[in-house]
Coordinates of C-alpha atoms and ligand atoms in Angstrom, one line a residue:
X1 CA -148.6 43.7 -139.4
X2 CA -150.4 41.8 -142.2
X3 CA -153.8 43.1 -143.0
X4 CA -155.6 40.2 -145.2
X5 CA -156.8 41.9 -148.6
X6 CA -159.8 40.8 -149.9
X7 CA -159.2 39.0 -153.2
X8 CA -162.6 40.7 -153.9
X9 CA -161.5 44.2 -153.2
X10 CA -158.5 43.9 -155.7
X11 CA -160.5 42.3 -158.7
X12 CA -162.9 45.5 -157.5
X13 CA -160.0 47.9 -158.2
X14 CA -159.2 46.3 -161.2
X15 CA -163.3 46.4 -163.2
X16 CA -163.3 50.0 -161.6
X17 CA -162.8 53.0 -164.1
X18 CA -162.4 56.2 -162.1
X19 CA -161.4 55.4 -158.6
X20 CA -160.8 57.9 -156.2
X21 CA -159.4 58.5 -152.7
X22 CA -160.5 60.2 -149.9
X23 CA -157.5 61.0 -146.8
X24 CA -157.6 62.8 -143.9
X25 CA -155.1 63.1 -140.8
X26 CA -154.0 59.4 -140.7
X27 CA -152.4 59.7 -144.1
X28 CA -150.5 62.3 -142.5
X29 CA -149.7 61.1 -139.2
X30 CA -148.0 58.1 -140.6
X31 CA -145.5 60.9 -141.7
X32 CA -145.0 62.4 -138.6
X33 CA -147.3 65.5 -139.0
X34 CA -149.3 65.7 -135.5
X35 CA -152.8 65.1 -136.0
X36 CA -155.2 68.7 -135.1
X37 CA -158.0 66.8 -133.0
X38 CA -158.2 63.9 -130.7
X39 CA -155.8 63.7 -127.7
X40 CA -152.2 65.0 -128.2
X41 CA -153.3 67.0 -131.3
X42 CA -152.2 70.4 -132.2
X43 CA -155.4 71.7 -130.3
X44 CA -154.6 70.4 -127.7
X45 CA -151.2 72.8 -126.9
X46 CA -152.0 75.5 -129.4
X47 CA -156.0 77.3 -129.0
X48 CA -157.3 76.8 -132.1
X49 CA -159.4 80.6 -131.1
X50 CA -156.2 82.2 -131.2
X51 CA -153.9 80.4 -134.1
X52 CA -156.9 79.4 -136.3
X53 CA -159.7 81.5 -136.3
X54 CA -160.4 84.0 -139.5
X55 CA -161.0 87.2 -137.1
X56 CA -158.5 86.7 -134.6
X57 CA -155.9 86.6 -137.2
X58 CA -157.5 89.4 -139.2
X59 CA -157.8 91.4 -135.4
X60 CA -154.2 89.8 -134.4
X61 CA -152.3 87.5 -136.7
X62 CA -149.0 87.0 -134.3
X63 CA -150.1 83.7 -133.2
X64 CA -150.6 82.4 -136.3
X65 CA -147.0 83.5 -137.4
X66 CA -145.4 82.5 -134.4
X67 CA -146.7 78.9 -135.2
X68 CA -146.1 79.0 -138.3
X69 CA -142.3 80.1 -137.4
X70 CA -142.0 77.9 -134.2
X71 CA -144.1 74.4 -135.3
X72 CA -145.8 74.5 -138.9
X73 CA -142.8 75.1 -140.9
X74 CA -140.1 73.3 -139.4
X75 CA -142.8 70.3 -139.5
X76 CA -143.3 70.3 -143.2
X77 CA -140.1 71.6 -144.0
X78 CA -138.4 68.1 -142.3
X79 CA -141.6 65.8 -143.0
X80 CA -141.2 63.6 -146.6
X81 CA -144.9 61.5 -147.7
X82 CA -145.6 58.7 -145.8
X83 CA -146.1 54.9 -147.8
X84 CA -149.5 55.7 -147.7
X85 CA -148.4 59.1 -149.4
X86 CA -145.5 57.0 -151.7
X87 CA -148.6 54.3 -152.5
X88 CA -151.2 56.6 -153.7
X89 CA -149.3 58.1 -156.0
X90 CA -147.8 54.9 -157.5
X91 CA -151.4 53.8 -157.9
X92 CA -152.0 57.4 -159.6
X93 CA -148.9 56.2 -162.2
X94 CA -150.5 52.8 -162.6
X95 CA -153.6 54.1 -164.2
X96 CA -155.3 52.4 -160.6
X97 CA -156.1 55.9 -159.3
X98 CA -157.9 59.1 -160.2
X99 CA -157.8 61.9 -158.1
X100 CA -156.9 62.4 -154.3
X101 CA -159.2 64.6 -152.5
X102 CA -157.6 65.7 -149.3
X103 CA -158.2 67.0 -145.9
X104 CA -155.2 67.5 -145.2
X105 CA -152.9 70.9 -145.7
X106 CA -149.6 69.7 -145.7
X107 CA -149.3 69.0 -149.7
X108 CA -147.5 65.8 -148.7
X109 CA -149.9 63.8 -151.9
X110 CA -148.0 66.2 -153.9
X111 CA -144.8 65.7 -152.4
X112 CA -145.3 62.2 -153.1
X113 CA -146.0 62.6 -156.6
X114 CA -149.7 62.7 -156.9
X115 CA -150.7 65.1 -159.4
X116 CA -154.6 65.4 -159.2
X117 CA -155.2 66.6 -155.7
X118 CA -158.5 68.6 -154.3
X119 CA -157.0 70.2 -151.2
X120 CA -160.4 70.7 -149.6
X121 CA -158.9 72.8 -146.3
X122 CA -156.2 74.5 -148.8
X123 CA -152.7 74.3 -148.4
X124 CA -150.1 75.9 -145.9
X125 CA -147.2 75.4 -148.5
X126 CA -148.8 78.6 -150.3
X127 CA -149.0 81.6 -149.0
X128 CA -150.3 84.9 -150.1
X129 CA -150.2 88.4 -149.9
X130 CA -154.5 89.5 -148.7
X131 CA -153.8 92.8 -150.7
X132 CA -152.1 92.1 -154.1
X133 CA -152.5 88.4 -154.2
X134 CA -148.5 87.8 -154.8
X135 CA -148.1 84.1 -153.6
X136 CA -145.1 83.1 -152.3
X137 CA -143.6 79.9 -150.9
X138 CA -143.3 78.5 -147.3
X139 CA -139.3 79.0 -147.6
X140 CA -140.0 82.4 -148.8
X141 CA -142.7 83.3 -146.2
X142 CA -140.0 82.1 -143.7
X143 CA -137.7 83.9 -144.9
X144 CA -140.1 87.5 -145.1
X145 CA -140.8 86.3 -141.4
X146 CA -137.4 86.2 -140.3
X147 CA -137.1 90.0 -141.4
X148 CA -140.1 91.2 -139.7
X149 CA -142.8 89.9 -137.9
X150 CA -145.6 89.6 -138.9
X151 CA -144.6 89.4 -142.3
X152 CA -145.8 91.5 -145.2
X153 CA -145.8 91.2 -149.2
X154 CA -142.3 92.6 -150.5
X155 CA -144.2 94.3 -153.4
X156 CA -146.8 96.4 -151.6
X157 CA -146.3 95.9 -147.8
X158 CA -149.7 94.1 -147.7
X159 CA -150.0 91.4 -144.6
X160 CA -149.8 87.4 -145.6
X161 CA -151.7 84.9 -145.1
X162 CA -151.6 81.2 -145.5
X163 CA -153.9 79.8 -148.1
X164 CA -155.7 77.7 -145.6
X165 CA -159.2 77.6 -144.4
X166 CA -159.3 79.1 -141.4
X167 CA -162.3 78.4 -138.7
X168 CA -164.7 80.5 -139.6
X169 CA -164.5 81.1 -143.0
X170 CA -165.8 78.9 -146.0
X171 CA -164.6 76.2 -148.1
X172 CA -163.5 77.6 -151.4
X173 CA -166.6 77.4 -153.9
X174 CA -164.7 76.0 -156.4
X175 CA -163.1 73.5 -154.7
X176 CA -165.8 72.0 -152.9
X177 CA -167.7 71.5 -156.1
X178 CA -164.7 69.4 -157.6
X179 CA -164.8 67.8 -154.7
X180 CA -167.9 66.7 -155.3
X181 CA -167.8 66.2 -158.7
X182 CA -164.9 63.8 -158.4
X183 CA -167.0 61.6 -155.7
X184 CA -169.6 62.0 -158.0
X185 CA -168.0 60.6 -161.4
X186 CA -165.9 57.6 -159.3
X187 CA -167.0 54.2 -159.4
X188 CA -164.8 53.5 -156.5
X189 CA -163.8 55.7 -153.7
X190 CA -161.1 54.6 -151.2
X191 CA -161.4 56.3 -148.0
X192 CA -157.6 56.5 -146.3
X193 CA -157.2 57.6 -142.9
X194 CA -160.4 59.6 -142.1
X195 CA -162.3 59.1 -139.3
X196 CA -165.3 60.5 -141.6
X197 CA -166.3 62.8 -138.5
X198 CA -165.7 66.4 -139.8
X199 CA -167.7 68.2 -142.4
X200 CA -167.6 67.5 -145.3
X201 CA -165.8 64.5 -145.2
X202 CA -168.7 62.2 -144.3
X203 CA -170.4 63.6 -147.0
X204 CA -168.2 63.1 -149.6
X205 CA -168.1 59.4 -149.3
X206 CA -171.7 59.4 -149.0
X207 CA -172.3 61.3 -152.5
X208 CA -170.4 59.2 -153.8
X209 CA -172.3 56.0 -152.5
X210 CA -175.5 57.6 -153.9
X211 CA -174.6 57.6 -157.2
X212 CA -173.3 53.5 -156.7
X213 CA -169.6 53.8 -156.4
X214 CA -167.8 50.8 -153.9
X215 CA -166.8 52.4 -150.2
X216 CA -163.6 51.1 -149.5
X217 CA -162.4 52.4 -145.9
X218 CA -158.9 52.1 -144.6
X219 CA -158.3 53.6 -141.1
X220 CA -157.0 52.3 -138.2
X221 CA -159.9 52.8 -136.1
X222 CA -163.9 52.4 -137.0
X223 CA -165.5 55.8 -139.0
X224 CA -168.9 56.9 -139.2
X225 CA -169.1 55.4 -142.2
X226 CA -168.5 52.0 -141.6
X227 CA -172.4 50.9 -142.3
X228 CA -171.9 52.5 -145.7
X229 CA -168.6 50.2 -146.4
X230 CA -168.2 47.8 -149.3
X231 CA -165.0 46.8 -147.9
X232 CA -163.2 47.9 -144.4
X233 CA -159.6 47.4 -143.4
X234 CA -158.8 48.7 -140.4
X235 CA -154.6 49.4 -140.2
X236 CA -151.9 51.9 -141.2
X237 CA -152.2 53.1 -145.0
X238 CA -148.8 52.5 -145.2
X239 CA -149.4 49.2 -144.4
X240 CA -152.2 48.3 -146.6
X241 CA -151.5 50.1 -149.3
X242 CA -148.4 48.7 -150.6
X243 CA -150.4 45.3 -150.1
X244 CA -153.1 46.4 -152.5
X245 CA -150.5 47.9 -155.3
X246 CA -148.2 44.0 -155.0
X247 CA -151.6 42.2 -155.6
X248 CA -152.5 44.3 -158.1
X249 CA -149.3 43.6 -159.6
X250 CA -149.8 40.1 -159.1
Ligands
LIG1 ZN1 -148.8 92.4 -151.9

């Protein structure tokens, strides 16, 4: 389907000088990765008490593995970007975009190409060892998983972990504040496939607002934010996207 860009929204993109984007599970679903919330997610089969939660992994982390073995990995591991994915990080290469700032843990921006990305949530195509830090990849986890279960670090036994955010732990410091710092320098920031619902994501957007950048929202269904919006285009970032870069071009 069409979406009709705003001629105004592309001579917006084009005055900007640090625009920024802002995705969440739609980005992602487009690709094929099932979204966590809402009906159908993840949640849905798979308590998120027993495969997501900090102390029940530290207490028991077989769950986590066995999803990780049974549904995470051969996800990602058969999942390419989506054109949303493919789009951003043309823009990115166009000089059109900054930095993404993600919810999402698949690493599908970088897949893509993107090379400035804030993984707010972390990333499950990392994963590390809790006692010496050794990272190692997801093919390399799966492979430490295949030997024994659960896993541990081939240098010093120690057990693995994902380098996710858990429920019920924090976001990383550090992250959070370049997070912020990005939403806080843009003069633009396009909002792709967030429903804007889960901290922090409503209040990225929002700092960003504050400080006078243009709220550009692309989802397929209304956010939380839509009051704040400069501009709102409700469809598929794969869709609009590519419609933005050709008028750009144009
Ligand atoms: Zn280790």
């Amino acid at each position: 389907m069409m979406n009709e860009i705003p001629e105004k929204l592309i001579t917006a993109i084009k005055k900007s000088r640090y625009v920024v984007a802002f995705t969440g599970a739609g980005i992602s679903a487009e690709a094929g990765i099932p979204t966590y919330r809402g009906e159908g997610g993840l949640w849905d089969k798979y308590d998120p008490n027993l495969y997501a939660n900090i102390d029940y992994f530290l207490q028991d982390p077989s769950y986590y593995w066995n999803f990780f073995r049974e549904v995470r990995y051969p996800l990602l591991k058969n999942a390419g970007p989506s054109q949303g994915h493919l789009a951003l990080a043309e823009m990115e290469a166009g000089g059109n975009l900054k930095t993404v700032i993600t919810q999402n843990i698949d690493g599908l921006h970088q897949v893509a190409g993107s090379s400035s990305v804030v993984e707010l949530h972390g990333t499950t195509r990392i994963i590390f060892c809790m006692n010496c830090s050794q990272e190692y990849t997801m093919d390399k986890a799966f492979s430490l998983l295949m030997e024994e279960f659960p896993p541990r670090c081939s240098k010093c036994r120690g057990r693995l972990r994902p380098a996710v955010i858990f429920f019920g732990e924090s976001l990383d410091p550090h992250v959070l504040r370049s997070a912020y710092e990005e939403a806080g320098k843009c003069d633009m920031l396009l909002v792709v496939g967030s429903s804007l619902v889960v901290y922090p994501a409503a209040e990225i957007p929002l700092v960003a607002r504050q400080k006078g950048a243009t709220l550009v929202i692309i989802n397929k269904e209304k956010t939380g934010l839509d009051h704040e919006a400069d501009f709102i285009i409700q469809g598929k970032a794969g869709d609009v996207l590519p419609q933005i870069i050709q008028s750009l071009r144009e």
